[in-house]
mmCIF file of C-alpha atoms and ligand atoms in Angstrom:
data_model
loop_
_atom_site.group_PDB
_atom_site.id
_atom_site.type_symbol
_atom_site.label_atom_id
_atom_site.label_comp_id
_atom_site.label_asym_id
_atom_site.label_seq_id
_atom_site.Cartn_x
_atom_site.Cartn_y
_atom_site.Cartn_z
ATOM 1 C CA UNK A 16 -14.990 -13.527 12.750
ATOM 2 C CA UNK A 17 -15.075 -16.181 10.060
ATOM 3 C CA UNK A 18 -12.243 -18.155 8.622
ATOM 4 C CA UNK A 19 -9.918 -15.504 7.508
ATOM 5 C CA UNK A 20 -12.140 -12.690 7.370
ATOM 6 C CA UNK A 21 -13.194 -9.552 9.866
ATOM 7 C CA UNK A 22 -15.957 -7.975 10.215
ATOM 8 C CA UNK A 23 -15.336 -4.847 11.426
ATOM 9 C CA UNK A 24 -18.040 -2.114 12.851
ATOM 10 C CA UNK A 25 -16.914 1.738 12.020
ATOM 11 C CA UNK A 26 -16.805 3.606 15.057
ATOM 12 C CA UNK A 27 -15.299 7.394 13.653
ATOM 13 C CA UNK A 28 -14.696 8.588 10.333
ATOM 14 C CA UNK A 29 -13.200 12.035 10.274
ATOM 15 C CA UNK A 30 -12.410 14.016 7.813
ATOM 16 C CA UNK A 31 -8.951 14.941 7.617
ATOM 17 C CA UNK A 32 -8.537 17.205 4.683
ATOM 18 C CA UNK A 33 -11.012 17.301 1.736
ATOM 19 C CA UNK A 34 -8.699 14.620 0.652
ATOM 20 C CA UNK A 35 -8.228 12.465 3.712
ATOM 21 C CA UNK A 36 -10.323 10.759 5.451
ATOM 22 C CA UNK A 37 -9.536 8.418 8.762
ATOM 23 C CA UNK A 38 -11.883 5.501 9.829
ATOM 24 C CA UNK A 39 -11.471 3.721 13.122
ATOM 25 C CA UNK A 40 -12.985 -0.092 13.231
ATOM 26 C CA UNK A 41 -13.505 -2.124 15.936
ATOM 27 C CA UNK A 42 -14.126 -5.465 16.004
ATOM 28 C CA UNK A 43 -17.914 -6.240 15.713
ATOM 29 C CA UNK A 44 -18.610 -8.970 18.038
ATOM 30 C CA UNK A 45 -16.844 -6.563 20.722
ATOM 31 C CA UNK A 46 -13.905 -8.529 20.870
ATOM 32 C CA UNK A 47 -10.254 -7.969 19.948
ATOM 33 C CA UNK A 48 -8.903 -7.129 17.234
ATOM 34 C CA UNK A 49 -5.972 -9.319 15.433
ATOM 35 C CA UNK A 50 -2.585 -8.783 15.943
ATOM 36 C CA UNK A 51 -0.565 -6.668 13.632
ATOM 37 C CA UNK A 52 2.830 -5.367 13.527
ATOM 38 C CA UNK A 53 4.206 -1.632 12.419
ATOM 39 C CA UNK A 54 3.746 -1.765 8.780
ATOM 40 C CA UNK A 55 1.026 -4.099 8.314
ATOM 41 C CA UNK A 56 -1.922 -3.463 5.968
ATOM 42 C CA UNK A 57 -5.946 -4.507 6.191
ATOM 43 C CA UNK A 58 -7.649 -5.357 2.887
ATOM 44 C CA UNK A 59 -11.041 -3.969 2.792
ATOM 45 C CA UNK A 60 -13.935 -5.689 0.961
ATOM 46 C CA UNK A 61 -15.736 -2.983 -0.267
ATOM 47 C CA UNK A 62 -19.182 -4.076 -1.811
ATOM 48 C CA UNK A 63 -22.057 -2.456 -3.303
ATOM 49 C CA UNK A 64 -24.941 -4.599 -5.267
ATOM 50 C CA UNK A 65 -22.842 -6.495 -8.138
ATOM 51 C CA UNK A 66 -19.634 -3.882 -7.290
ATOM 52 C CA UNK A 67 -17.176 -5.080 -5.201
ATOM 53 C CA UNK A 68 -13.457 -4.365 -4.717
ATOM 54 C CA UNK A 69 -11.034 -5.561 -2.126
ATOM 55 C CA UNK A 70 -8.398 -2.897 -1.556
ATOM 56 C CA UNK A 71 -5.173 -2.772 1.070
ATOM 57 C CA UNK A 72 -4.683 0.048 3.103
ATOM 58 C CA UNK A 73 -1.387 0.464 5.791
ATOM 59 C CA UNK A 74 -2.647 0.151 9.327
ATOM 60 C CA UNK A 75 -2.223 3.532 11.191
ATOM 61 C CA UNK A 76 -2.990 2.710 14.867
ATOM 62 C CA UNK A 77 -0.829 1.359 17.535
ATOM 63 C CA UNK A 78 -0.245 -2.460 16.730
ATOM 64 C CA UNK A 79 0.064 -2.685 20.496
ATOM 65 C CA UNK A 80 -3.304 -1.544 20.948
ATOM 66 C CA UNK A 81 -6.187 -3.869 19.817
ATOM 67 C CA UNK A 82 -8.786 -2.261 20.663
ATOM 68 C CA UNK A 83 -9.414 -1.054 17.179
ATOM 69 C CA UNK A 84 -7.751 -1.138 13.836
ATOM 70 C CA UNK A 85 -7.480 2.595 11.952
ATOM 71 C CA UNK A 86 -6.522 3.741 8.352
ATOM 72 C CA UNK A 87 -6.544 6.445 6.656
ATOM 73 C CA UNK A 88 -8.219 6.371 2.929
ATOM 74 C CA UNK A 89 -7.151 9.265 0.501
ATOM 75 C CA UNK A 90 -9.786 10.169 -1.959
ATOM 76 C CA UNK A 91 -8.398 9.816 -5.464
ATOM 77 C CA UNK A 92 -8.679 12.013 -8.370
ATOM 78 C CA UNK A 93 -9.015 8.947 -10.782
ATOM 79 C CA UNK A 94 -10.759 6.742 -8.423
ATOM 80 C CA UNK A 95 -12.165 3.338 -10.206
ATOM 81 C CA UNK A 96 -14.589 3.394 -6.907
ATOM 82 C CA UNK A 97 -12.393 2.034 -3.675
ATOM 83 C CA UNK A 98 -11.457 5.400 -1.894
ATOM 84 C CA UNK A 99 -14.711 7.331 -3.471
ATOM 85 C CA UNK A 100 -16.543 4.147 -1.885
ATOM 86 C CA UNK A 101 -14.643 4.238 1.516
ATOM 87 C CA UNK A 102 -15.123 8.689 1.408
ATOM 88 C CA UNK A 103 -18.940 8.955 0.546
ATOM 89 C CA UNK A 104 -20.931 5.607 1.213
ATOM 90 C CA UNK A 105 -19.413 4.520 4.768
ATOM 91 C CA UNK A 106 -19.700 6.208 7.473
ATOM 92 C CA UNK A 107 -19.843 5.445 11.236
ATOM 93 C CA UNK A 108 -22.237 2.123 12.344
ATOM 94 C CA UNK A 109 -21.113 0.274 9.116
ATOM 95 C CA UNK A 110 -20.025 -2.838 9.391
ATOM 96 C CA UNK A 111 -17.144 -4.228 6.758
ATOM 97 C CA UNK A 112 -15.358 -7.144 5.967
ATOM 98 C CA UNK A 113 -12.085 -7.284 6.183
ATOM 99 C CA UNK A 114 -9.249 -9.692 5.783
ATOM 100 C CA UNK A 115 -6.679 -10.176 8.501
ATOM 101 C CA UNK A 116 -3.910 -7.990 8.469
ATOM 102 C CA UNK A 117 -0.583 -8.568 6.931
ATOM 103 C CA UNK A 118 2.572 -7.344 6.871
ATOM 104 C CA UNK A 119 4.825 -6.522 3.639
ATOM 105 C CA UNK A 120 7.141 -4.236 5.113
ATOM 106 C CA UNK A 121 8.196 -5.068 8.144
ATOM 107 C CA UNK A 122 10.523 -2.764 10.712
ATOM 108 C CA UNK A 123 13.561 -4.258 10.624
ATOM 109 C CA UNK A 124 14.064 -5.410 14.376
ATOM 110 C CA UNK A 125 17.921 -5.190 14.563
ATOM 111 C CA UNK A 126 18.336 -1.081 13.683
ATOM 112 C CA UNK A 127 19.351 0.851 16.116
ATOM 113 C CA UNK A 128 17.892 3.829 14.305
ATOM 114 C CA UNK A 129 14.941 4.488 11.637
ATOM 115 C CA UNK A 130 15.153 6.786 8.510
ATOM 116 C CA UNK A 131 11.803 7.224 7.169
ATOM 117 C CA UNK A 132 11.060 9.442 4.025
ATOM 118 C CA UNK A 133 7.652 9.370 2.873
ATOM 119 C CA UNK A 134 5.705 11.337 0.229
ATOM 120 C CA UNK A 135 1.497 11.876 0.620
ATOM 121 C CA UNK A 136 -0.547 9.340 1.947
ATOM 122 C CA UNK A 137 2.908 7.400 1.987
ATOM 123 C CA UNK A 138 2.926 8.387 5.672
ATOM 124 C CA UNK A 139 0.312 5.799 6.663
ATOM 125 C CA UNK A 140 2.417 2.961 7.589
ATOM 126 C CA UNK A 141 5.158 5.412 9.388
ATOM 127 C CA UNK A 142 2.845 6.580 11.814
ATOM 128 C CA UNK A 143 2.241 2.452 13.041
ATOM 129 C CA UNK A 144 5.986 2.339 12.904
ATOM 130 C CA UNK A 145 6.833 5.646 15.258
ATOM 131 C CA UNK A 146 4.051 4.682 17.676
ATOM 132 C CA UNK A 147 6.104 1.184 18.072
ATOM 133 C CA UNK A 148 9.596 3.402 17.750
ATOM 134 C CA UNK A 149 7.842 5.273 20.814
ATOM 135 C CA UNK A 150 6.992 2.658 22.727
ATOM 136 C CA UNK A 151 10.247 1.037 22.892
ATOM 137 C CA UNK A 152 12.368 4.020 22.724
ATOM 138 C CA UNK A 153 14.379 3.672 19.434
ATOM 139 C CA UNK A 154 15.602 6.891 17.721
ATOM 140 C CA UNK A 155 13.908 7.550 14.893
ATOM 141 C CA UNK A 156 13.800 10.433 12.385
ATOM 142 C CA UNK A 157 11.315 10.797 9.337
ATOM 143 C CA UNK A 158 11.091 13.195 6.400
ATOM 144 C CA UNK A 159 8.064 13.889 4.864
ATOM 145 C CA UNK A 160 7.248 15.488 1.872
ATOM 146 C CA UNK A 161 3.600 16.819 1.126
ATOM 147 C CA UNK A 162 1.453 19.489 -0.948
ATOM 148 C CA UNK A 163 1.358 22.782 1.119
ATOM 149 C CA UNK A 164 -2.839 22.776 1.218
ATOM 150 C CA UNK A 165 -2.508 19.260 3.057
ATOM 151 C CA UNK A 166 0.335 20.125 5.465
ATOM 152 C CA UNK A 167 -1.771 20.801 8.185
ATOM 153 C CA UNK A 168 -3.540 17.499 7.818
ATOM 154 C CA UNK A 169 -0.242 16.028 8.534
ATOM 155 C CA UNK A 170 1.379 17.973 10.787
ATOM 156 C CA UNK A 171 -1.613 17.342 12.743
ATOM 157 C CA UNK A 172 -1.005 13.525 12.838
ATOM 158 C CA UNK A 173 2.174 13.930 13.581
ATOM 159 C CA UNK A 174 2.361 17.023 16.357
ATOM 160 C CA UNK A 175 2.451 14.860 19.307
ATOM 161 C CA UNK A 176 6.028 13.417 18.882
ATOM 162 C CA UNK A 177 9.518 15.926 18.600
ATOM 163 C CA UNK A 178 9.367 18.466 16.750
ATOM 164 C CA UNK A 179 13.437 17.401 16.331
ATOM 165 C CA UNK A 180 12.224 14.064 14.607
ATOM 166 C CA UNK A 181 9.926 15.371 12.320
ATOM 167 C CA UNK A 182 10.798 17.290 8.836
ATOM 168 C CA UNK A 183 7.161 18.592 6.639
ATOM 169 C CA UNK A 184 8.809 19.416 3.515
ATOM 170 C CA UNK A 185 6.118 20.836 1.013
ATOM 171 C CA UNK A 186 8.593 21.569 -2.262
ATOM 172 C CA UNK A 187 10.976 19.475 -3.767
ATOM 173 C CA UNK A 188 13.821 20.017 -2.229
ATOM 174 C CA UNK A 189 15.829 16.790 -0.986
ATOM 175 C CA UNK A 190 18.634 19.181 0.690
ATOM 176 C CA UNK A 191 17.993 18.474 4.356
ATOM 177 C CA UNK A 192 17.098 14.707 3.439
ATOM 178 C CA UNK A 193 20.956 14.799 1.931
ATOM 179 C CA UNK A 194 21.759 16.097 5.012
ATOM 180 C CA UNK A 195 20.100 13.563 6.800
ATOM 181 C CA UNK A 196 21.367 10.633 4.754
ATOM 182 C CA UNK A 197 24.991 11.803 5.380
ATOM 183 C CA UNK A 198 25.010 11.633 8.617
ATOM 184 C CA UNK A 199 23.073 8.503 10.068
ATOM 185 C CA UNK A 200 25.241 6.639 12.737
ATOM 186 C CA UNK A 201 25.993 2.756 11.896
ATOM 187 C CA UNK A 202 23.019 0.330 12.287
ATOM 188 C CA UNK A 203 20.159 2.852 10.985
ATOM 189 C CA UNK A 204 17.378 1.510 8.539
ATOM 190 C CA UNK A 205 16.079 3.502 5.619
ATOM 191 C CA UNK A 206 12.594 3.049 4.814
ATOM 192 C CA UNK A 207 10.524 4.581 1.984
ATOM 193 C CA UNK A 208 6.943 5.108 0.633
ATOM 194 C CA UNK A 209 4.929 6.892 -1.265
ATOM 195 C CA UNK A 210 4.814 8.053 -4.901
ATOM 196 C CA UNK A 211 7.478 6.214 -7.521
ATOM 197 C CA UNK A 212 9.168 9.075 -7.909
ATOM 198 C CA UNK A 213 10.056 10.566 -4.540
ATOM 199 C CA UNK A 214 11.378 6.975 -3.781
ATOM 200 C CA UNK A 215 13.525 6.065 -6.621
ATOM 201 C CA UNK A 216 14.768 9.940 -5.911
ATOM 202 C CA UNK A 217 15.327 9.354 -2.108
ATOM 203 C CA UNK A 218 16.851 5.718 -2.827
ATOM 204 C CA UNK A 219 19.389 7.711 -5.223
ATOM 205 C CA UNK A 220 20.255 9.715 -3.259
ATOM 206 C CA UNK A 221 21.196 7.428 -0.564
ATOM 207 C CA UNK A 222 22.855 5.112 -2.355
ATOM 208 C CA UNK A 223 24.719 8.419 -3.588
ATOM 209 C CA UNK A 224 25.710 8.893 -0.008
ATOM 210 C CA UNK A 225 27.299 5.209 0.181
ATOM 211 C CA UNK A 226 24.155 3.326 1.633
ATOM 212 C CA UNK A 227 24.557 -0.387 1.400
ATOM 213 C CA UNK A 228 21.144 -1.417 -0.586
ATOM 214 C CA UNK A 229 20.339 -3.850 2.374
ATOM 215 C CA UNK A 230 19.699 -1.212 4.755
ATOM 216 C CA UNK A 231 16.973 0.497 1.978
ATOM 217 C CA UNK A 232 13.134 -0.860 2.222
ATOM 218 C CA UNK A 233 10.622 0.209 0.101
ATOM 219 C CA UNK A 234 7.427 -0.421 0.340
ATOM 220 C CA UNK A 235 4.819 0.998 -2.978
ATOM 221 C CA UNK A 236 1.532 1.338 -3.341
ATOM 222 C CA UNK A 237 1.112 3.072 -7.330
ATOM 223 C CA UNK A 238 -1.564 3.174 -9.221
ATOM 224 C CA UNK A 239 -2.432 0.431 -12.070
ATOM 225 C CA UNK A 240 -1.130 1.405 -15.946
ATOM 226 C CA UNK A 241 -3.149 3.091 -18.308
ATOM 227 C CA UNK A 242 -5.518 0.390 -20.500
ATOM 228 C CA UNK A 243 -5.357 -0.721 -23.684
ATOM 229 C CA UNK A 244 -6.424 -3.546 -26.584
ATOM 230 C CA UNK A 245 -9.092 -5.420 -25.191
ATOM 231 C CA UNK A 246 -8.149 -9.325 -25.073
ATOM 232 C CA UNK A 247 -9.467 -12.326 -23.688
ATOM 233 C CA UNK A 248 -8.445 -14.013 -20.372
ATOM 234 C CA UNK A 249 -9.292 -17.816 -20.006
ATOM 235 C CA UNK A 250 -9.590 -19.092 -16.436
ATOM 236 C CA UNK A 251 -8.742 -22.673 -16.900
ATOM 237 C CA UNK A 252 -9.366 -23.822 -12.587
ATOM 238 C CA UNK A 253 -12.629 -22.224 -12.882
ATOM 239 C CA UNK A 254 -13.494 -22.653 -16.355
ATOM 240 C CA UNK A 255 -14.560 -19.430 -17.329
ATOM 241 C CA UNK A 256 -13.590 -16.699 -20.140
ATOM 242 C CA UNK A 257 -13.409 -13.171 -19.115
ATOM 243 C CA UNK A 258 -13.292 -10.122 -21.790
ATOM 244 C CA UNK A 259 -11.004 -7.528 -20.390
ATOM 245 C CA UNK A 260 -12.230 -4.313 -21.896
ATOM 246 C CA UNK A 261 -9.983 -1.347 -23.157
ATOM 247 C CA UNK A 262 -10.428 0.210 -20.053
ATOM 248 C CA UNK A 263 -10.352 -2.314 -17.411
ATOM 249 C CA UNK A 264 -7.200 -3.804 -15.192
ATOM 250 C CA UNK A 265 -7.304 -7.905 -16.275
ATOM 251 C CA UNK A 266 -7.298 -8.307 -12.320
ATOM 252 C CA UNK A 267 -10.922 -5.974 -12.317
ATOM 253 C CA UNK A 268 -12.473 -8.353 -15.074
ATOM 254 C CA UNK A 269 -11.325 -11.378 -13.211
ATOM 255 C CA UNK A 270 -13.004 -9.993 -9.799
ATOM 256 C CA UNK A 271 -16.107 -8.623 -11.381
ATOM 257 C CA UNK A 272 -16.187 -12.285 -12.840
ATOM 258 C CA UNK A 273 -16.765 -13.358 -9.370
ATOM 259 C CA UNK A 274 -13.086 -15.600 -9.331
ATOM 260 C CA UNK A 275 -10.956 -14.947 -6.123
ATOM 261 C CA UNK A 276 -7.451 -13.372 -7.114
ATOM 262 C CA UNK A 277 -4.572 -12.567 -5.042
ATOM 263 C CA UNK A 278 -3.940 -8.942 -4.762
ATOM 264 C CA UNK A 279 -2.433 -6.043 -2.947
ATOM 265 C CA UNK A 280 -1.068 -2.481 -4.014
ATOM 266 C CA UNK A 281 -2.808 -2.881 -7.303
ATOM 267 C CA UNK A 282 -0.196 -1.349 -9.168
ATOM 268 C CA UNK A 283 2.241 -3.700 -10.641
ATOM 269 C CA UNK A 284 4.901 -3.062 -7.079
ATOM 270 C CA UNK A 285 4.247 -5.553 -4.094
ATOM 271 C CA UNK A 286 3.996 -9.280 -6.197
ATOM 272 C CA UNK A 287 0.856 -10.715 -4.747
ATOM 273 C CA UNK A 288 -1.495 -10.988 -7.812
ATOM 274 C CA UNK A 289 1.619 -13.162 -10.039
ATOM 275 C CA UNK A 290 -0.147 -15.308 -11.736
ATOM 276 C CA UNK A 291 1.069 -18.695 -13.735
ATOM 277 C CA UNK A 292 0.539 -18.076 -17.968
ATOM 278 C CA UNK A 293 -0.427 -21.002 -19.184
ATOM 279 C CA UNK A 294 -0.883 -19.792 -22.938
ATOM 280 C CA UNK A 295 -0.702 -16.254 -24.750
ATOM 281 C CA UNK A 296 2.034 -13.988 -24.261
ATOM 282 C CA UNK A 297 1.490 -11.172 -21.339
ATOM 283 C CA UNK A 298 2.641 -7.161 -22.129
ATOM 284 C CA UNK A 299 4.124 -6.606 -19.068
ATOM 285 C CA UNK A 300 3.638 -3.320 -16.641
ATOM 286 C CA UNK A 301 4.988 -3.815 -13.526
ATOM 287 C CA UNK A 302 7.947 -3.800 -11.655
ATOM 288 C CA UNK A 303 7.703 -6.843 -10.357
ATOM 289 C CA UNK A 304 8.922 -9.243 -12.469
ATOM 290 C CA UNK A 305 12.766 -9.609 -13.247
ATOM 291 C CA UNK A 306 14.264 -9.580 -16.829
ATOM 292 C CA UNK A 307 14.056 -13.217 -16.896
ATOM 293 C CA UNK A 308 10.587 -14.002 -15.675
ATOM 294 C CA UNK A 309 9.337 -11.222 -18.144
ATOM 295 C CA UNK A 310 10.981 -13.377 -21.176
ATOM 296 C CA UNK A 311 9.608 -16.661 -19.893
ATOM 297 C CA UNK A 312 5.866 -15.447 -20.639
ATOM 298 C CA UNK A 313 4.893 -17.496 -18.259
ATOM 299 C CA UNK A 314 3.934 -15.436 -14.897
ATOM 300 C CA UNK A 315 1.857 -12.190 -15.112
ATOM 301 C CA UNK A 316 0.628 -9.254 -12.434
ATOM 302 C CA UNK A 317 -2.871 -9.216 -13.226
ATOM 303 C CA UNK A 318 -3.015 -6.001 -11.827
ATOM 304 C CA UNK A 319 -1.278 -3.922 -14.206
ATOM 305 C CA UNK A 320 -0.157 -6.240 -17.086
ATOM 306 C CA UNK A 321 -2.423 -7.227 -20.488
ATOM 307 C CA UNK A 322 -1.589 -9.202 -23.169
ATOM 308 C CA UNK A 323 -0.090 -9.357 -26.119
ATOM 309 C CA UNK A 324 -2.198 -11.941 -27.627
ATOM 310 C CA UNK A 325 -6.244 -12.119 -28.175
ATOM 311 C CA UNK A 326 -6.030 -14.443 -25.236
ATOM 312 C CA UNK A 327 -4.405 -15.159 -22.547
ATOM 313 C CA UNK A 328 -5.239 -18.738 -20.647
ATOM 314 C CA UNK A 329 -4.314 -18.396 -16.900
ATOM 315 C CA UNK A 330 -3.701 -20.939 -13.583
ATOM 316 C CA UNK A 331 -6.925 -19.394 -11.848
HETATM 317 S S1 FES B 20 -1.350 -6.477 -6.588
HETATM 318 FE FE1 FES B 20 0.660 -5.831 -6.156
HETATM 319 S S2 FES B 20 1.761 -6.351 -7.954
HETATM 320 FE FE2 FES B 20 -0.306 -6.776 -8.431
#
């Protein structure tokens, strides 16, 4: 282990679906792994020749156990390489960097019950968060909503807890999650992820229901906006001008460029690639930023947002 990065040996990767696929890593000097909490997410530094791309992925094994780290990567339609990377080129003996892991959405230690709802490959972080519900013996309850041809996939992960605390929904019906919401004792957490839309509907819903917003967490990993003009980014600390084609994110062009940026769900939700605007104005994307900050022109998520301008100078 160096500084802040892993590198981590694969030891299984199983197909889980044609979609799914689960990789175990252990540590490769035989050691421990770091410690992580339910929740907590591993960037991967994926690499191949000049190619490289760093992408976060929700922990899925026990935090309590660090033996190994595991995740599971869904392979996607539109992939710009990460998951197609992770799906076809690795398999087990590899050996990966990684950074350590880190958590954006925390289990909120003071519940006395957990709502989850999660939609797809949403589930990830849930199942770190039930094995620590498990452990410790706090009722939980989670709803999760999936297409019917990958229900078995999840079921699967899933079919060693209750059958009374899990819910496989595979249409869109939020009845029973109504249900649900309506009739959660005092001191439960609601907790959400997966696709935009399932959570702003589930959200809704509970705040339809007379949920306080500070008992609703969200956590989103989305996919990054369409592209669009190509511009100019300027990156005064390293002194360097990068075109940002039609087609690629400004935070691709400034990785390709070889500059270390600050990045996470890659899709304009968590707020770890804001960046400082030093001239130009930004189009904004993301759902990040308030109303305010937007106005200012002065911060930017490089991962979804372009400009306005033919350049943009930025603090990197
Ligand atoms: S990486 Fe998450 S908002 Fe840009």
């Amino acid at each position: 282990m160096t500084g802040s990065a892993l590198a981590l040996r694969v030891v299984a990767a199983v197909p889980l679906s044609p979609t799914l696929k689960a990789f175990t890593f252990e540590a490769a000097d035989g050691g421990l792994v770091p410690p992580s909490g339910p929740g907590a997410h591993v960037r991967l530094f994926l690499r191949r020749g000049a190619w490289s791309r760093k992408n976060a992925y929700s922990l899925v094994s026990n935090p309590e156990d660090r033996s190994h780290l595991s995740v599971i990567v869904r392979r996607v339609a539109q992939s710009k390489g990460g998951s197609a990377f992770l799906h076809e080129e690795v398999s087990e003996g590899d050996v990966i960097e990684a950074g350590l892991p880190a958590n954006l959405f925390p289990v909120v230690r003071t519940a006395r019950r957990h709502l989850m709802v999660s939609g797809g490959i949403g589930l990830t972080p849930f199942l770190a968060y039930i094995a620590a519900f498990e452990a410790e013996g706090t009722p939980w309850e989670l709803h999760h909503f999936c297409r019917a041809d990958e229900r078995g996939a999840f079921a699967a992960l899933l079919a060693r807890y209750p059958a009374s605390r899990v819910h496989i929904h595979c249409d869109a019906d939020l009845a029973g999650l109504a249900q649900a919401l309506a009739c959660q004792p005092l001191g439960t957490h609601f907790y959400t992820c997966g696709p935009a839309l399932l959570m702003e509907a589930a959200k809704d819903l509970a705040l339809a229901t007379g949920w306080p917003p500070v008992r609703l967490h969200a956590e989103s990993f989305g996919a990054a906006a369409e592209g669009g003009e190509a511009f100019v980014a300027v990156l005064q600390r390293s002194g360097i001008e990068v075109m940002v084609g039609p087609e690629t994110s400004l935070l691709d062009a400034i990785e390709a460029a070889g500059v270390e940026a600050p990045c996470l769900c890659r899709g304009g939700a968590c707020g770890q690639c804001v960046t400082s605007v030093q001239d130009g104005i930004p189009e904004h994307r993301d759902h990040f930023l308030d109303a305010e900050e937007r106005a200012s022109n002065r911060l930017i998520m490089t991962c979804v947002s372009r400009a306005q301008t033919p350049r943009l100078v930025l603090d990197l």
